[in-house]
mmCIF file of C-alpha atoms in Angstrom:
data_model
loop_
_atom_site.group_PDB
_atom_site.id
_atom_site.type_symbol
_atom_site.label_atom_id
_atom_site.label_comp_id
_atom_site.label_asym_id
_atom_site.label_seq_id
_atom_site.Cartn_x
_atom_site.Cartn_y
_atom_site.Cartn_z
ATOM 1 C CA UNK A 12 17.894 -50.468 -5.081
ATOM 2 C CA UNK A 13 17.280 -49.068 -1.575
ATOM 3 C CA UNK A 14 15.350 -51.461 0.648
ATOM 4 C CA UNK A 15 14.100 -51.220 4.205
ATOM 5 C CA UNK A 16 11.083 -51.566 6.434
ATOM 6 C CA UNK A 17 7.891 -49.580 5.923
ATOM 7 C CA UNK A 18 8.794 -46.874 8.453
ATOM 8 C CA UNK A 19 12.135 -46.278 6.770
ATOM 9 C CA UNK A 20 10.543 -45.994 3.322
ATOM 10 C CA UNK A 21 7.911 -43.635 4.710
ATOM 11 C CA UNK A 22 10.632 -41.440 6.226
ATOM 12 C CA UNK A 23 12.530 -41.335 2.919
ATOM 13 C CA UNK A 24 9.372 -40.412 1.003
ATOM 14 C CA UNK A 25 8.558 -37.673 3.508
ATOM 15 C CA UNK A 26 12.050 -36.209 3.133
ATOM 16 C CA UNK A 27 11.768 -36.252 -0.659
ATOM 17 C CA UNK A 28 8.374 -34.523 -0.589
ATOM 18 C CA UNK A 29 9.528 -31.777 1.791
ATOM 19 C CA UNK A 30 12.637 -31.197 -0.308
ATOM 20 C CA UNK A 31 10.578 -30.621 -3.479
ATOM 21 C CA UNK A 32 8.037 -28.368 -1.755
ATOM 22 C CA UNK A 33 10.869 -26.216 -0.419
ATOM 23 C CA UNK A 34 12.637 -26.139 -3.757
ATOM 24 C CA UNK A 35 9.562 -25.067 -5.734
ATOM 25 C CA UNK A 36 8.105 -22.730 -3.144
ATOM 26 C CA UNK A 37 4.587 -23.797 -4.134
ATOM 27 C CA UNK A 38 3.604 -27.001 -5.891
ATOM 28 C CA UNK A 39 0.412 -28.994 -6.482
ATOM 29 C CA UNK A 40 -0.075 -32.619 -5.471
ATOM 30 C CA UNK A 41 -0.071 -33.694 -9.122
ATOM 31 C CA UNK A 42 3.186 -31.839 -9.809
ATOM 32 C CA UNK A 43 4.673 -33.282 -6.634
ATOM 33 C CA UNK A 44 3.810 -36.820 -7.746
ATOM 34 C CA UNK A 45 5.460 -36.201 -11.106
ATOM 35 C CA UNK A 46 8.588 -34.600 -9.599
ATOM 36 C CA UNK A 47 9.140 -37.332 -6.999
ATOM 37 C CA UNK A 48 7.892 -40.348 -9.017
ATOM 38 C CA UNK A 49 5.717 -41.272 -6.025
ATOM 39 C CA UNK A 50 2.118 -42.434 -6.481
ATOM 40 C CA UNK A 51 -0.721 -40.005 -5.877
ATOM 41 C CA UNK A 52 -1.910 -42.170 -3.003
ATOM 42 C CA UNK A 53 1.502 -41.875 -1.316
ATOM 43 C CA UNK A 54 1.563 -38.134 -1.901
ATOM 44 C CA UNK A 55 -1.943 -37.770 -0.476
ATOM 45 C CA UNK A 56 -1.141 -39.740 2.680
ATOM 46 C CA UNK A 57 2.153 -37.919 3.312
ATOM 47 C CA UNK A 58 0.695 -34.482 2.673
ATOM 48 C CA UNK A 59 -2.176 -35.251 5.033
ATOM 49 C CA UNK A 60 0.345 -35.938 7.812
ATOM 50 C CA UNK A 61 2.305 -32.770 7.022
ATOM 51 C CA UNK A 62 -0.895 -30.695 7.096
ATOM 52 C CA UNK A 63 -1.847 -32.184 10.477
ATOM 53 C CA UNK A 64 1.628 -31.321 11.776
ATOM 54 C CA UNK A 65 1.259 -27.761 10.399
ATOM 55 C CA UNK A 66 4.514 -28.087 8.478
ATOM 56 C CA UNK A 67 2.687 -27.616 5.170
ATOM 57 C CA UNK A 68 -0.187 -25.306 4.254
ATOM 58 C CA UNK A 69 -2.555 -25.180 1.279
ATOM 59 C CA UNK A 70 -3.193 -22.188 -0.954
ATOM 60 C CA UNK A 71 -5.763 -21.654 -3.708
ATOM 61 C CA UNK A 72 -4.215 -20.139 -6.825
ATOM 62 C CA UNK A 73 -5.811 -17.767 -9.316
ATOM 63 C CA UNK A 74 -7.069 -19.885 -12.188
ATOM 64 C CA UNK A 75 -8.736 -18.607 -15.374
ATOM 65 C CA UNK A 76 -9.214 -21.893 -17.232
ATOM 66 C CA UNK A 77 -12.162 -24.284 -17.084
ATOM 67 C CA UNK A 78 -11.952 -26.882 -14.324
ATOM 68 C CA UNK A 79 -11.006 -27.080 -10.679
ATOM 69 C CA UNK A 80 -8.675 -24.506 -9.197
ATOM 70 C CA UNK A 81 -5.339 -26.109 -8.318
ATOM 71 C CA UNK A 82 -4.552 -26.335 -4.611
ATOM 72 C CA UNK A 83 -0.904 -25.509 -4.042
ATOM 73 C CA UNK A 84 1.251 -26.750 -1.194
ATOM 74 C CA UNK A 85 3.981 -24.751 0.531
ATOM 75 C CA UNK A 86 6.044 -25.070 3.686
ATOM 76 C CA UNK A 87 4.379 -23.294 6.611
ATOM 77 C CA UNK A 88 7.061 -20.657 7.051
ATOM 78 C CA UNK A 89 5.865 -19.444 10.472
ATOM 79 C CA UNK A 90 5.547 -22.908 12.036
ATOM 80 C CA UNK A 91 9.052 -22.562 13.460
ATOM 81 C CA UNK A 92 12.227 -20.525 13.323
ATOM 82 C CA UNK A 93 15.953 -21.203 13.075
ATOM 83 C CA UNK A 94 18.540 -19.269 15.081
ATOM 84 C CA UNK A 95 21.946 -18.677 13.482
ATOM 85 C CA UNK A 96 24.831 -17.133 15.414
ATOM 86 C CA UNK A 97 28.194 -15.857 14.159
ATOM 87 C CA UNK A 98 30.714 -15.705 17.002
ATOM 88 C CA UNK A 99 33.657 -13.622 15.836
ATOM 89 C CA UNK A 100 36.264 -11.328 17.303
ATOM 90 C CA UNK A 101 34.677 -8.055 18.402
ATOM 91 C CA UNK A 102 31.035 -9.002 17.935
ATOM 92 C CA UNK A 103 28.338 -11.667 18.006
ATOM 93 C CA UNK A 104 25.762 -11.602 15.201
ATOM 94 C CA UNK A 105 22.337 -13.220 15.457
ATOM 95 C CA UNK A 106 19.799 -14.017 12.740
ATOM 96 C CA UNK A 107 16.397 -15.685 12.871
ATOM 97 C CA UNK A 108 14.964 -17.316 9.747
ATOM 98 C CA UNK A 109 11.559 -18.857 9.111
ATOM 99 C CA UNK A 110 11.271 -22.386 7.701
ATOM 100 C CA UNK A 111 11.493 -21.080 4.138
ATOM 101 C CA UNK A 112 14.863 -19.504 4.907
ATOM 102 C CA UNK A 113 13.779 -15.842 4.966
ATOM 103 C CA UNK A 114 15.528 -13.759 7.620
ATOM 104 C CA UNK A 115 12.950 -12.183 9.948
ATOM 105 C CA UNK A 116 15.199 -10.685 12.647
ATOM 106 C CA UNK A 117 18.857 -9.754 13.117
ATOM 107 C CA UNK A 118 20.948 -8.312 15.914
ATOM 108 C CA UNK A 119 24.620 -7.641 16.592
ATOM 109 C CA UNK A 120 26.192 -7.322 20.038
ATOM 110 C CA UNK A 121 29.682 -5.806 20.336
ATOM 111 C CA UNK A 122 32.226 -7.937 22.188
ATOM 112 C CA UNK A 123 34.688 -6.136 24.402
ATOM 113 C CA UNK A 124 36.128 -9.292 25.900
ATOM 114 C CA UNK A 125 37.556 -12.632 24.825
ATOM 115 C CA UNK A 126 37.035 -14.305 28.221
ATOM 116 C CA UNK A 127 35.210 -17.594 27.788
ATOM 117 C CA UNK A 128 32.924 -17.263 30.824
ATOM 118 C CA UNK A 129 31.797 -13.769 29.804
ATOM 119 C CA UNK A 130 30.959 -14.838 26.254
ATOM 120 C CA UNK A 131 29.254 -18.015 27.459
ATOM 121 C CA UNK A 132 26.974 -15.946 29.716
ATOM 122 C CA UNK A 133 26.229 -13.504 26.885
ATOM 123 C CA UNK A 134 25.239 -16.384 24.603
ATOM 124 C CA UNK A 135 23.061 -17.959 27.276
ATOM 125 C CA UNK A 136 21.218 -14.697 27.916
ATOM 126 C CA UNK A 137 20.682 -13.999 24.222
ATOM 127 C CA UNK A 138 19.583 -17.513 23.291
ATOM 128 C CA UNK A 139 17.107 -17.637 26.184
ATOM 129 C CA UNK A 140 15.626 -14.384 24.925
ATOM 130 C CA UNK A 141 15.108 -15.837 21.432
ATOM 131 C CA UNK A 142 13.645 -19.069 22.814
ATOM 132 C CA UNK A 143 11.083 -17.054 24.790
ATOM 133 C CA UNK A 144 10.299 -14.703 21.899
ATOM 134 C CA UNK A 145 9.349 -17.518 19.515
ATOM 135 C CA UNK A 146 7.859 -19.961 22.027
ATOM 136 C CA UNK A 147 4.264 -19.253 20.960
ATOM 137 C CA UNK A 148 4.547 -20.667 17.423
ATOM 138 C CA UNK A 149 3.987 -24.388 16.764
ATOM 139 C CA UNK A 150 7.628 -25.510 16.908
ATOM 140 C CA UNK A 151 9.340 -22.460 18.432
ATOM 141 C CA UNK A 152 13.083 -22.275 17.737
ATOM 142 C CA UNK A 153 13.678 -25.457 15.732
ATOM 143 C CA UNK A 154 17.462 -25.352 15.822
ATOM 144 C CA UNK A 155 20.484 -23.335 16.934
ATOM 145 C CA UNK A 156 23.749 -23.296 14.973
ATOM 146 C CA UNK A 157 26.801 -21.246 15.949
ATOM 147 C CA UNK A 158 29.557 -20.314 13.481
ATOM 148 C CA UNK A 159 33.062 -20.568 14.957
ATOM 149 C CA UNK A 160 36.065 -18.740 13.478
ATOM 150 C CA UNK A 161 38.505 -21.475 14.316
ATOM 151 C CA UNK A 162 38.986 -25.225 14.604
ATOM 152 C CA UNK A 163 35.903 -27.284 15.464
ATOM 153 C CA UNK A 164 36.316 -31.043 15.888
ATOM 154 C CA UNK A 165 33.962 -33.656 14.472
ATOM 155 C CA UNK A 166 32.557 -33.915 18.037
ATOM 156 C CA UNK A 167 31.835 -30.154 17.896
ATOM 157 C CA UNK A 168 34.444 -29.277 20.509
ATOM 158 C CA UNK A 169 36.229 -25.980 19.889
ATOM 159 C CA UNK A 170 39.852 -26.987 19.516
ATOM 160 C CA UNK A 171 41.269 -23.507 18.916
ATOM 161 C CA UNK A 172 40.080 -19.970 18.175
ATOM 162 C CA UNK A 173 43.181 -17.840 17.481
ATOM 163 C CA UNK A 174 41.534 -14.438 18.035
ATOM 164 C CA UNK A 175 40.089 -15.514 21.410
ATOM 165 C CA UNK A 176 43.034 -17.743 22.423
ATOM 166 C CA UNK A 177 40.538 -20.468 23.323
ATOM 167 C CA UNK A 178 41.819 -24.032 23.487
ATOM 168 C CA UNK A 179 39.672 -27.179 23.742
ATOM 169 C CA UNK A 180 36.507 -25.582 25.141
ATOM 170 C CA UNK A 181 33.197 -27.463 25.347
ATOM 171 C CA UNK A 182 30.857 -24.613 24.437
ATOM 172 C CA UNK A 183 28.251 -26.917 22.885
ATOM 173 C CA UNK A 184 28.017 -29.121 25.985
ATOM 174 C CA UNK A 185 27.759 -26.198 28.391
ATOM 175 C CA UNK A 186 25.098 -24.407 26.334
ATOM 176 C CA UNK A 187 23.012 -27.558 25.975
ATOM 177 C CA UNK A 188 23.254 -28.345 29.692
ATOM 178 C CA UNK A 189 22.137 -24.841 30.692
ATOM 179 C CA UNK A 190 19.437 -24.414 28.023
ATOM 180 C CA UNK A 191 18.036 -27.910 27.655
ATOM 181 C CA UNK A 192 18.087 -27.679 23.838
ATOM 182 C CA UNK A 193 20.372 -29.030 21.130
ATOM 183 C CA UNK A 194 23.066 -26.627 19.891
ATOM 184 C CA UNK A 195 25.364 -27.261 16.932
ATOM 185 C CA UNK A 196 28.797 -25.723 16.272
ATOM 186 C CA UNK A 197 30.291 -25.417 12.797
ATOM 187 C CA UNK A 198 33.257 -23.660 11.229
ATOM 188 C CA UNK A 199 32.229 -20.268 9.826
ATOM 189 C CA UNK A 200 33.689 -20.888 6.359
ATOM 190 C CA UNK A 201 31.732 -24.140 6.094
ATOM 191 C CA UNK A 202 28.537 -22.246 6.944
ATOM 192 C CA UNK A 203 29.326 -19.627 4.299
ATOM 193 C CA UNK A 204 29.779 -22.413 1.744
ATOM 194 C CA UNK A 205 26.503 -23.997 2.899
ATOM 195 C CA UNK A 206 24.686 -20.664 2.414
ATOM 196 C CA UNK A 207 26.048 -20.336 -1.119
ATOM 197 C CA UNK A 208 25.053 -23.900 -2.008
ATOM 198 C CA UNK A 209 21.603 -23.662 -0.364
ATOM 199 C CA UNK A 210 20.450 -20.298 -1.714
ATOM 200 C CA UNK A 211 22.313 -19.723 -4.975
ATOM 201 C CA UNK A 212 23.922 -22.835 -6.465
ATOM 202 C CA UNK A 213 21.270 -25.561 -6.294
ATOM 203 C CA UNK A 214 22.719 -27.661 -9.092
ATOM 204 C CA UNK A 215 26.295 -27.551 -7.806
ATOM 205 C CA UNK A 216 27.798 -30.778 -6.467
ATOM 206 C CA UNK A 217 31.215 -29.346 -5.568
ATOM 207 C CA UNK A 218 31.528 -25.816 -4.222
ATOM 208 C CA UNK A 219 34.342 -24.018 -2.421
ATOM 209 C CA UNK A 220 33.872 -20.760 -0.504
ATOM 210 C CA UNK A 221 36.946 -18.750 0.465
ATOM 211 C CA UNK A 222 36.350 -16.278 3.309
ATOM 212 C CA UNK A 223 38.845 -13.417 3.380
ATOM 213 C CA UNK A 224 38.247 -11.268 6.463
ATOM 214 C CA UNK A 225 40.381 -11.425 9.627
ATOM 215 C CA UNK A 226 42.025 -14.556 8.237
ATOM 216 C CA UNK A 227 41.369 -16.919 5.342
ATOM 217 C CA UNK A 228 39.070 -19.906 5.652
ATOM 218 C CA UNK A 229 37.898 -22.468 3.136
ATOM 219 C CA UNK A 230 34.419 -23.966 3.297
ATOM 220 C CA UNK A 231 34.038 -27.104 1.191
ATOM 221 C CA UNK A 232 30.814 -28.690 -0.045
ATOM 222 C CA UNK A 233 31.716 -31.949 -1.783
ATOM 223 C CA UNK A 234 28.792 -33.956 -3.187
ATOM 224 C CA UNK A 235 26.374 -31.818 -1.129
ATOM 225 C CA UNK A 236 28.163 -32.562 2.182
ATOM 226 C CA UNK A 237 30.835 -30.804 4.237
ATOM 227 C CA UNK A 238 34.382 -31.999 3.743
ATOM 228 C CA UNK A 239 35.868 -31.768 7.242
ATOM 229 C CA UNK A 240 38.912 -34.019 7.116
ATOM 230 C CA UNK A 241 39.928 -36.645 9.684
ATOM 231 C CA UNK A 242 39.244 -34.636 12.857
ATOM 232 C CA UNK A 243 37.135 -31.804 11.449
ATOM 233 C CA UNK A 244 40.004 -29.382 10.918
ATOM 234 C CA UNK A 245 40.132 -29.301 7.101
ATOM 235 C CA UNK A 246 39.846 -25.921 5.412
ATOM 236 C CA UNK A 247 42.505 -23.958 7.311
ATOM 237 C CA UNK A 248 43.820 -22.886 3.939
ATOM 238 C CA UNK A 249 44.960 -19.501 5.255
ATOM 239 C CA UNK A 250 47.942 -21.296 6.772
ATOM 240 C CA UNK A 251 49.170 -22.635 3.467
ATOM 241 C CA UNK A 252 52.713 -21.258 3.224
ATOM 242 C CA UNK A 253 52.871 -18.869 0.294
ATOM 243 C CA UNK A 254 56.128 -17.015 0.992
ATOM 244 C CA UNK A 255 58.897 -19.135 2.582
ATOM 245 C CA UNK A 256 60.397 -17.340 5.620
ATOM 246 C CA UNK A 257 57.846 -14.546 5.135
ATOM 247 C CA UNK A 258 55.754 -12.684 7.716
ATOM 248 C CA UNK A 259 55.365 -14.449 11.057
ATOM 249 C CA UNK A 260 51.925 -15.934 11.636
ATOM 250 C CA UNK A 261 50.139 -16.686 14.924
ATOM 251 C CA UNK A 262 49.963 -20.347 13.893
ATOM 252 C CA UNK A 263 53.726 -20.663 14.405
ATOM 253 C CA UNK A 264 54.783 -20.675 10.753
ATOM 254 C CA UNK A 265 56.086 -17.907 8.518
ATOM 255 C CA UNK A 266 54.713 -16.744 5.183
ATOM 256 C CA UNK A 267 51.131 -18.002 5.566
ATOM 257 C CA UNK A 268 48.675 -17.015 2.824
ATOM 258 C CA UNK A 269 46.441 -15.011 5.170
ATOM 259 C CA UNK A 270 49.370 -12.723 6.085
ATOM 260 C CA UNK A 271 49.316 -11.522 2.461
ATOM 261 C CA UNK A 272 45.801 -12.047 1.095
ATOM 262 C CA UNK A 273 43.307 -11.529 3.918
ATOM 263 C CA UNK A 274 41.445 -8.265 4.321
ATOM 264 C CA UNK A 275 43.214 -7.849 7.669
ATOM 265 C CA UNK A 276 46.541 -7.709 5.810
ATOM 266 C CA UNK A 277 45.217 -4.908 3.579
ATOM 267 C CA UNK A 278 43.902 -2.931 6.551
ATOM 268 C CA UNK A 279 47.233 -3.347 8.320
ATOM 269 C CA UNK A 280 49.158 -2.123 5.283
ATOM 270 C CA UNK A 281 46.894 0.885 4.737
ATOM 271 C CA UNK A 282 47.022 1.835 8.425
ATOM 272 C CA UNK A 283 50.795 2.064 8.085
ATOM 273 C CA UNK A 284 50.608 3.944 4.776
ATOM 274 C CA UNK A 285 48.018 6.436 6.056
ATOM 275 C CA UNK A 286 49.851 7.167 9.311
ATOM 276 C CA UNK A 287 46.964 6.673 11.706
ATOM 277 C CA UNK A 288 44.056 7.767 9.501
ATOM 278 C CA UNK A 289 41.089 5.515 10.416
ATOM 279 C CA UNK A 290 40.770 2.767 7.807
ATOM 280 C CA UNK A 291 37.239 1.485 7.205
ATOM 281 C CA UNK A 292 35.478 -0.116 4.258
ATOM 282 C CA UNK A 293 33.736 3.182 3.602
ATOM 283 C CA UNK A 294 37.037 5.079 3.632
ATOM 284 C CA UNK A 295 38.701 2.545 1.335
ATOM 285 C CA UNK A 296 35.769 2.830 -1.075
ATOM 286 C CA UNK A 297 36.172 6.622 -1.081
ATOM 287 C CA UNK A 298 39.928 6.378 -1.650
ATOM 288 C CA UNK A 299 39.377 3.989 -4.553
ATOM 289 C CA UNK A 300 36.878 6.345 -6.196
ATOM 290 C CA UNK A 301 39.338 9.220 -5.726
ATOM 291 C CA UNK A 302 42.086 7.225 -7.425
ATOM 292 C CA UNK A 303 44.360 7.072 -4.360
ATOM 293 C CA UNK A 304 47.629 5.488 -5.590
ATOM 294 C CA UNK A 305 48.557 3.812 -2.277
ATOM 295 C CA UNK A 306 45.147 2.188 -1.954
ATOM 296 C CA UNK A 307 45.106 0.966 -5.536
ATOM 297 C CA UNK A 308 48.585 -0.529 -5.069
ATOM 298 C CA UNK A 309 47.491 -2.213 -1.841
ATOM 299 C CA UNK A 310 44.506 -3.735 -3.643
ATOM 300 C CA UNK A 311 46.648 -4.929 -6.552
ATOM 301 C CA UNK A 312 49.049 -6.595 -4.114
ATOM 302 C CA UNK A 313 46.112 -8.181 -2.293
ATOM 303 C CA UNK A 314 44.698 -9.560 -5.540
ATOM 304 C CA UNK A 315 48.127 -10.782 -6.690
ATOM 305 C CA UNK A 316 48.690 -12.913 -3.586
ATOM 306 C CA UNK A 317 45.047 -13.959 -3.542
ATOM 307 C CA UNK A 318 45.395 -15.249 -7.105
ATOM 308 C CA UNK A 319 48.421 -17.386 -6.259
ATOM 309 C CA UNK A 320 46.555 -19.121 -3.442
ATOM 310 C CA UNK A 321 43.421 -19.576 -5.538
ATOM 311 C CA UNK A 322 45.463 -21.213 -8.262
ATOM 312 C CA UNK A 323 46.761 -23.722 -5.688
ATOM 313 C CA UNK A 324 43.255 -24.449 -4.356
ATOM 314 C CA UNK A 325 41.803 -24.953 -7.828
ATOM 315 C CA UNK A 326 44.581 -27.374 -8.780
ATOM 316 C CA UNK A 327 44.043 -29.372 -5.571
ATOM 317 C CA UNK A 328 40.242 -29.580 -5.575
ATOM 318 C CA UNK A 329 39.090 -28.939 -9.174
ATOM 319 C CA UNK A 330 35.862 -27.292 -7.935
ATOM 320 C CA UNK A 331 32.744 -26.753 -9.966
ATOM 321 C CA UNK A 332 32.117 -23.355 -8.336
ATOM 322 C CA UNK A 333 34.448 -21.218 -6.245
ATOM 323 C CA UNK A 334 32.965 -18.290 -4.293
ATOM 324 C CA UNK A 335 35.073 -15.464 -2.858
ATOM 325 C CA UNK A 336 33.662 -13.811 0.253
ATOM 326 C CA UNK A 337 35.367 -10.422 0.539
ATOM 327 C CA UNK A 338 33.935 -6.970 1.112
ATOM 328 C CA UNK A 339 37.054 -5.399 -0.417
ATOM 329 C CA UNK A 340 36.525 -7.294 -3.666
ATOM 330 C CA UNK A 341 32.932 -6.038 -3.763
ATOM 331 C CA UNK A 342 34.266 -2.467 -3.536
ATOM 332 C CA UNK A 343 36.856 -2.918 -6.275
ATOM 333 C CA UNK A 344 36.170 -2.566 -9.993
ATOM 334 C CA UNK A 345 36.393 -5.785 -12.034
ATOM 335 C CA UNK A 346 38.307 -7.846 -9.421
ATOM 336 C CA UNK A 347 37.575 -11.199 -11.094
ATOM 337 C CA UNK A 348 39.094 -10.017 -14.365
ATOM 338 C CA UNK A 349 42.234 -8.977 -12.520
ATOM 339 C CA UNK A 350 42.385 -12.285 -10.634
ATOM 340 C CA UNK A 351 42.085 -14.259 -13.872
ATOM 341 C CA UNK A 352 44.939 -12.237 -15.411
ATOM 342 C CA UNK A 353 47.236 -13.729 -12.750
ATOM 343 C CA UNK A 354 46.110 -17.301 -13.380
ATOM 344 C CA UNK A 355 48.019 -18.657 -16.377
ATOM 345 C CA UNK A 356 48.072 -22.401 -15.667
ATOM 346 C CA UNK A 357 46.763 -24.642 -18.437
ATOM 347 C CA UNK A 358 45.784 -27.301 -15.889
ATOM 348 C CA UNK A 359 43.616 -25.139 -13.582
ATOM 349 C CA UNK A 360 39.999 -26.137 -14.147
ATOM 350 C CA UNK A 361 36.793 -24.835 -12.592
ATOM 351 C CA UNK A 362 33.405 -23.932 -14.034
ATOM 352 C CA UNK A 363 32.588 -20.662 -12.318
ATOM 353 C CA UNK A 364 34.212 -18.116 -10.001
ATOM 354 C CA UNK A 365 31.993 -15.590 -8.250
ATOM 355 C CA UNK A 366 32.116 -12.987 -5.515
ATOM 356 C CA UNK A 367 29.619 -13.676 -2.739
ATOM 357 C CA UNK A 368 26.525 -11.475 -2.811
ATOM 358 C CA UNK A 369 25.720 -12.102 0.853
ATOM 359 C CA UNK A 370 28.933 -10.822 2.399
ATOM 360 C CA UNK A 371 29.417 -11.081 6.141
ATOM 361 C CA UNK A 372 25.818 -12.270 6.514
ATOM 362 C CA UNK A 373 26.741 -15.558 4.838
ATOM 363 C CA UNK A 374 27.775 -17.228 8.091
ATOM 364 C CA UNK A 375 24.503 -16.610 9.972
ATOM 365 C CA UNK A 376 22.536 -17.327 6.804
ATOM 366 C CA UNK A 377 24.276 -20.682 6.476
ATOM 367 C CA UNK A 378 23.756 -21.358 10.188
ATOM 368 C CA UNK A 379 20.003 -20.790 9.859
ATOM 369 C CA UNK A 380 19.858 -22.972 6.750
ATOM 370 C CA UNK A 381 21.716 -25.806 8.476
ATOM 371 C CA UNK A 382 19.314 -25.641 11.430
ATOM 372 C CA UNK A 383 16.363 -25.858 9.004
ATOM 373 C CA UNK A 384 17.889 -28.836 7.207
ATOM 374 C CA UNK A 385 18.441 -30.720 10.456
ATOM 375 C CA UNK A 386 14.887 -29.994 11.637
ATOM 376 C CA UNK A 387 13.190 -30.999 8.380
ATOM 377 C CA UNK A 388 15.584 -33.949 7.894
ATOM 378 C CA UNK A 389 16.178 -33.415 4.190
ATOM 379 C CA UNK A 390 19.404 -34.655 2.530
ATOM 380 C CA UNK A 391 19.842 -31.507 0.454
ATOM 381 C CA UNK A 392 18.286 -28.117 1.000
ATOM 382 C CA UNK A 393 17.377 -25.730 -1.825
ATOM 383 C CA UNK A 394 15.920 -22.442 -0.627
ATOM 384 C CA UNK A 395 15.050 -19.188 -2.321
ATOM 385 C CA UNK A 396 16.696 -16.044 -1.025
ATOM 386 C CA UNK A 397 13.890 -13.908 0.388
#
């Protein structure tokens, strides 16, 4: 039994109430009391505080039966906004979400540099603009989370970003000092996994999300929390050696999984096969529809090596749900069937394998969701995709 002083119990009850209001979208006080097992008096007192703080609003529902119309409670979506940022090679993506998790604004800025000072200044300028834009609402920007395509320590120091060649940079500290607000950094694959868990897989305790773009990352939600490892560097699954003495990788090893099963490896192969013809997702989709033999072979090779790595991951973690985040798989016909044909092990166990429906937006979506969770101080966050 959990014990504690009155303020602690009140905080726990508040968190539980907010969690259920978010999860249901709209809920009455009576339903809230039943769902949380809290007394109606406790519900009434807590809701009164939340109404005063403008975090919750009341709505009258249409009601055709005899008796009082039920008054429904919902989170005040426009009371504040979360800012999610995806910092990746070649571009910075921004998304703003309201407190119910609906995206209300997006923007993408091309990056023509990898110099730390230049990107720091770009982030400062952009974040200041968002802080000013949403300053008039009750809570303004409630949180800022940045997705990093590289190693982020448990202290949120960027240890290494291969594509930028950044080593041990204190981006969080410098942003916070200049802006006067709290900024959080998180690995991009973790944020993608958080988006999948928050918006689509509410009942899932153990979820893995494999991101397959410029490299391969693994976001891990274990018992509703990130699994980061000792120093925060867990999930660099793309550097699992798949082919001994294979292709040289930037990490220093040879034969890493991402040299064979990332989308970058497919683009590199097709660029060589097509002798300089521009290779884009749109062009690959067209080639697939036309039955281009080289492209179909490249995709089959991609799926073959992808399947080997997935088999290893499943045997290590035994996940409930595994989500594959790949635009190429979304363009290909029946990719999951083909993946399963390569997985023959009798000891590989998982409940569900899916292809992400959010695509490259998953990182900023997860960043916004994490900012909302930290602001509302709820242990688990279940949102509806708006």
